[in-house]
Amino acid sequence: MKKITLVMLILSLAVALPANAQFGKLIGKGKSAGKKSGSFGTVWESEFDNKASRLAVSVNNGKYILATDDNSATVLDVNGKTIWSGDYKKITTNKTNKCEYQYVIQKAEGKGGYLFLFDERKLGTDRVAVLDIVTGKELWNSEEYQNLIQKGTKAEEGGDEGELDTVKYIYELDAFLISQKASVILVKADTGEKIWETNRFKGGVGKYIYDAGRNEIIMINFKPTALGALFAGFKNQLVKINAVNGEILWDATFLGTIEKELVTRRAIVDLWIKGDKLYMYLDGLQVYNINNGQKLWEVTYENDMKGANGGLFSGGKRSKIYRTIADPLFTDDAVYIVILGTRDRTKYVEKHDLASGKLLWASEKITGAFCMPNIYKSGDKVLVQVGGKVQVQEFRLEETSSGLSAGMALGGFGGGSAKQWVPYIYWDYKAQKNSVLCLDDKTGITAWRSEKFDKRITDFILENNKTLFVGDGDEFYGYDIASGNQLFDVKHNDAKVGKATDVIDFGENVVVLSEKGLASYSKKDGKRVYATEKIRGVDYFYEIEGNYYLRDQRNSKNIIYGIDMTNGETKGSVQSKGKGGSPQYGAGIDITDDGEFIFAFKGKKVEKIKVNN
């Protein structure tokens, strides 16, 4: 599993990061909510030599455990024993010391990874060093690369996937692309050796896609804040590069501006290769001939509503909304697009021929929908989710005790309290006219449409292109896709687990994730299989190799519940207020790719927890 973990407040997280971090501890029997309380088992507890205030994460599924602070790192083995520990100043030959920015890159197949260190010096030359996670040895260092972070700002502002805006790791080549004022340089990740340099591509790498068959990289640029003031005549570039020697095979300009999400800093752009065409999702869909870069066709519209709402930091909170418009849905010969009207703000679906871009049909205009986050293809029908949950990313100005990491605090450090911008990411529902819309695939004409759902609408589950399952706040429905006939309508509020927030496909049943727990329903007739006791504040679920987890991040906590989906019983739970952990699972928590082990972090301590006894 490819991971890049961000330092400091881990701004690329999928959850909120609490400002006051404490240890993750097991919740024993009688305290974990669910149909039946259970408890996980502790495999081992261990302690780092350093404070672990920057990074604390498992590497290669727990084969190594890495913890860093500003000036040092510690790595434990799979049994919690120290492999190595040391100060950066002593490990690095260029005396890299107080590292404003750090991130870890995990290599595939349990082969360790790289710890990238950046030491921004106010009165000198910036330093870069890369350490081997397995041995703690310095692989290489350099003082050649400057202006990687915008002067006068703080590293906690983050970058895409935890990387600097000006540094991109290319997994397929095991190399770093480093953006400088005059050029972009590709260097080997394990030695720092320069592979090639080109002055025909300028800016940061907003997104790249590697074409293994041709050993070529296609990438799109953006103007990074670190280099923005240094550029003159910056232009939008989409280029194809020979990965061996850096030769620019073609260079095309593109329309639109690459924006970054408020908290994750993920670039709002996507690239796909399909046959001899390159599809770019930016302010619409732009299609290029992959052999020469010629633009073939485009459909212009707003994607992700440009973050929907939000402005400058004011009133103690800044929010933006994402995941509002469905990604393009590709088939062998067509692409389906949710269009946001530019004038009347209504929405509709268009079907385009994949080769020519020709408009094959447009659906009726859909009014009253704030978002249309998913479209599905089922036989000769296209199913549209009108309404649903959206992702909120926000910063909240919160008062915390001093002793904060430098950067985000707006107050002093002499004790007492200070105000700090704390990032949050969560799913929310907006008031709108929710419904299921079914279109005829040949004509785009409405085949049927459900009644309006009063409260909300979950995502869909489709069964054998015949049946559709969906929930609103208080009901659970089954529909015949061909006719639109409602097969059943179950009163979900009778389960007493709160309003539905999501649906999980689980064999013969659909499990409805709700605000206060779970309820399971038979796909056959809608009968309730079980309902859990209350698990309050659940805002997310994970399915990891057949293991299911729920998350609760209320009150600056991060609680992960392990759930047996067959009966709704709680296997156990881990509560954490800790720093570190994987951005995917939240503050102080990391989970192995097989879902069998959880790591809970607190400063100098780490606990390895077994999920299935």
XYZ file of C-alpha atoms in Angstrom, residues 328-565:
238
model
C -17.151 11.251 -14.845
C -18.466 7.705 -15.349
C -16.636 5.938 -18.198
C -17.846 2.926 -20.189
C -16.207 1.334 -23.243
C -17.673 3.857 -25.662
C -19.175 6.707 -23.653
C -18.702 8.999 -20.677
C -21.468 10.317 -18.405
C -20.990 13.705 -16.771
C -22.905 15.600 -14.098
C -23.092 19.193 -15.324
C -23.517 22.201 -13.069
C -25.286 24.951 -15.016
C -23.346 28.223 -14.966
C -26.340 30.553 -15.098
C -29.303 28.986 -13.341
C -27.144 26.657 -11.150
C -29.362 23.722 -12.058
C -27.788 20.358 -12.749
C -28.243 17.700 -15.392
C -26.489 14.646 -16.835
C -24.855 14.478 -20.260
C -23.736 11.424 -22.222
C -20.856 11.942 -24.652
C -19.280 9.666 -27.241
C -15.887 8.721 -25.844
C -14.031 8.985 -29.155
C -15.435 12.198 -30.594
C -16.939 13.949 -27.594
C -20.228 14.247 -29.443
C -23.168 14.975 -27.155
C -25.445 11.953 -27.365
C -28.081 13.238 -24.964
C -28.735 15.529 -22.031
C -31.132 14.704 -19.231
C -33.856 16.934 -17.922
C -32.720 19.813 -15.743
C -32.632 18.868 -12.101
C -33.586 21.616 -9.699
C -33.376 21.802 -5.929
C -30.239 19.663 -5.604
C -27.253 21.130 -3.822
C -25.130 18.128 -4.814
C -25.235 15.114 -7.144
C -22.273 13.097 -5.890
C -22.796 9.741 -7.640
C -23.998 8.283 -10.926
C -24.271 4.564 -11.641
C -24.669 2.465 -14.808
C -26.927 -0.579 -14.554
C -27.757 -2.419 -17.777
C -29.781 -0.067 -19.985
C -30.329 2.426 -17.147
C -28.303 5.289 -15.680
C -29.027 5.941 -12.013
C -28.419 9.367 -10.529
C -28.136 10.194 -6.844
C -29.861 13.538 -6.414
C -28.681 14.934 -3.084
C -26.529 13.253 -0.492
C -23.613 13.850 1.802
C -20.810 16.305 1.062
C -17.348 16.592 2.534
C -16.638 19.583 4.758
C -13.081 20.733 5.301
C -12.598 23.489 7.810
C -10.282 25.195 10.245
C -11.592 26.161 13.674
C -9.908 28.625 15.973
C -9.686 26.786 19.279
C -8.088 27.568 22.600
C -5.557 25.001 23.700
C -2.898 24.656 26.330
C 0.504 25.949 25.341
C 3.298 23.654 24.253
C 1.957 23.567 20.716
C 4.033 22.756 17.687
C 5.414 25.975 16.299
C 3.449 27.551 13.546
C -0.287 27.229 14.021
C -0.475 28.935 17.385
C -1.616 32.515 17.458
C -0.614 33.161 21.046
C 2.496 32.981 23.173
C 4.360 29.954 24.431
C 5.024 31.032 27.994
C 2.416 28.766 29.569
C -1.305 29.105 29.967
C -3.322 28.823 26.769
C -3.141 29.921 23.159
C -5.457 29.946 20.182
C -4.748 27.578 17.343
C -6.262 26.838 13.938
C -7.314 23.182 14.128
C -8.230 21.269 10.923
C -11.391 19.151 10.650
C -12.749 16.984 7.854
C -16.164 15.361 8.099
C -19.260 14.436 6.082
C -22.427 16.507 6.322
C -25.867 16.750 4.755
C -27.347 19.932 3.287
C -31.083 20.598 2.977
C -32.153 19.783 -0.596
C -34.637 17.814 -2.679
C -33.268 14.279 -2.467
C -34.361 11.471 -4.782
C -33.387 8.562 -7.015
C -33.418 9.474 -10.717
C -33.357 6.734 -13.358
C -32.543 7.628 -16.980
C -32.875 5.557 -20.132
C -29.348 4.944 -21.393
C -30.264 5.272 -25.069
C -32.161 8.539 -24.890
C -31.490 10.183 -21.540
C -35.236 10.450 -20.966
C -36.362 9.952 -17.384
C -37.483 6.347 -16.941
C -38.648 6.896 -13.381
C -37.961 9.006 -10.327
C -38.617 8.209 -6.717
C -40.639 10.405 -4.449
C -38.676 13.150 -2.728
C -36.858 11.966 0.378
C -37.632 14.335 3.215
C -34.496 14.081 5.331
C -31.517 12.991 3.245
C -30.322 10.287 0.859
C -27.481 7.786 1.224
C -25.337 6.425 -1.585
C -26.818 3.503 -3.555
C -26.158 -0.220 -3.454
C -26.965 -2.082 -6.685
C -27.617 -5.821 -6.724
C -27.176 -7.792 -9.996
C -28.405 -4.825 -12.090
C -31.884 -5.593 -10.795
C -32.351 -3.991 -7.394
C -31.370 -0.699 -5.829
C -31.111 -0.123 -2.080
C -31.022 3.325 -0.512
C -31.793 5.013 2.783
C -33.010 8.402 3.843
C -32.942 9.713 7.379
C -35.752 7.548 8.737
C -36.573 4.980 6.025
C -34.827 2.174 4.144
C -35.992 1.387 0.590
C -35.635 -1.243 -2.094
C -36.436 -0.451 -5.759
C -36.786 -2.546 -8.881
C -34.388 -0.836 -11.296
C -36.235 -1.754 -14.478
C -39.661 -0.484 -13.453
C -39.001 1.838 -10.525
C -41.443 -0.100 -8.372
C -40.786 0.265 -4.681
C -40.196 -3.222 -3.324
C -40.264 -2.259 0.331
C -40.201 0.709 2.673
C -38.879 -0.038 6.162
C -39.124 2.417 9.047
C -35.467 2.761 9.920
C -36.220 5.090 12.830
C -37.736 2.075 14.619
C -34.210 0.672 14.898
C -33.426 3.556 17.292
C -29.897 4.083 15.972
C -30.444 7.595 14.621
C -30.665 8.909 11.078
C -28.989 6.928 8.299
C -25.678 8.302 7.056
C -24.380 5.572 4.754
C -25.009 2.049 3.459
C -22.626 -0.908 3.464
C -22.986 -3.863 1.081
C -22.612 -7.003 3.188
C -23.519 -10.180 1.315
C -27.241 -10.880 1.552
C -27.799 -7.816 3.710
C -27.370 -4.050 3.655
C -25.977 -2.524 6.827
C -27.155 1.036 7.373
C -24.565 3.141 9.150
C -26.380 5.658 11.300
C -25.633 8.512 13.668
C -25.903 6.310 16.759
C -25.147 2.806 15.522
C -25.955 0.200 12.868
C -29.021 -1.576 11.551
C -28.894 -4.475 9.093
C -31.638 -5.286 6.560
C -32.204 -8.253 4.278
C -31.890 -7.493 0.571
C -34.602 -10.055 -0.079
C -37.478 -8.400 1.734
C -36.105 -5.523 3.804
C -36.606 -7.262 7.135
C -34.348 -6.058 9.906
C -31.611 -8.543 10.803
C -30.284 -6.648 13.805
C -29.800 -3.220 15.344
C -26.909 -2.358 17.622
C -27.080 -0.587 20.919
C -26.129 3.052 20.627
C -22.676 3.967 19.359
C -22.895 7.725 19.457
C -21.114 10.092 17.132
C -20.159 7.632 14.389
C -19.019 9.650 11.368
C -17.069 7.196 9.201
C -16.578 3.512 8.485
C -13.709 1.457 7.052
C -13.690 -1.971 5.439
C -10.205 -3.478 5.536
C -9.880 -7.013 4.171
C -13.173 -8.108 5.698
C -12.643 -6.213 8.952
C -15.086 -3.381 9.623
C -14.429 -0.321 11.729
C -16.485 2.672 12.852
C -15.021 6.011 13.909
C -16.156 8.616 16.446
C -14.158 11.848 16.668
C -16.329 13.960 18.954
C -14.889 16.097 21.740
C -11.301 16.025 20.445
C -11.226 12.228 20.712
C -10.690 9.560 18.122
C -12.430 6.259 18.875
C -12.199 3.302 16.488
C -14.719 0.465 16.992
C -14.201 -2.976 15.491
C -17.561 -4.429 14.424
C -18.705 -7.937 13.529
C -21.071 -7.103 10.671
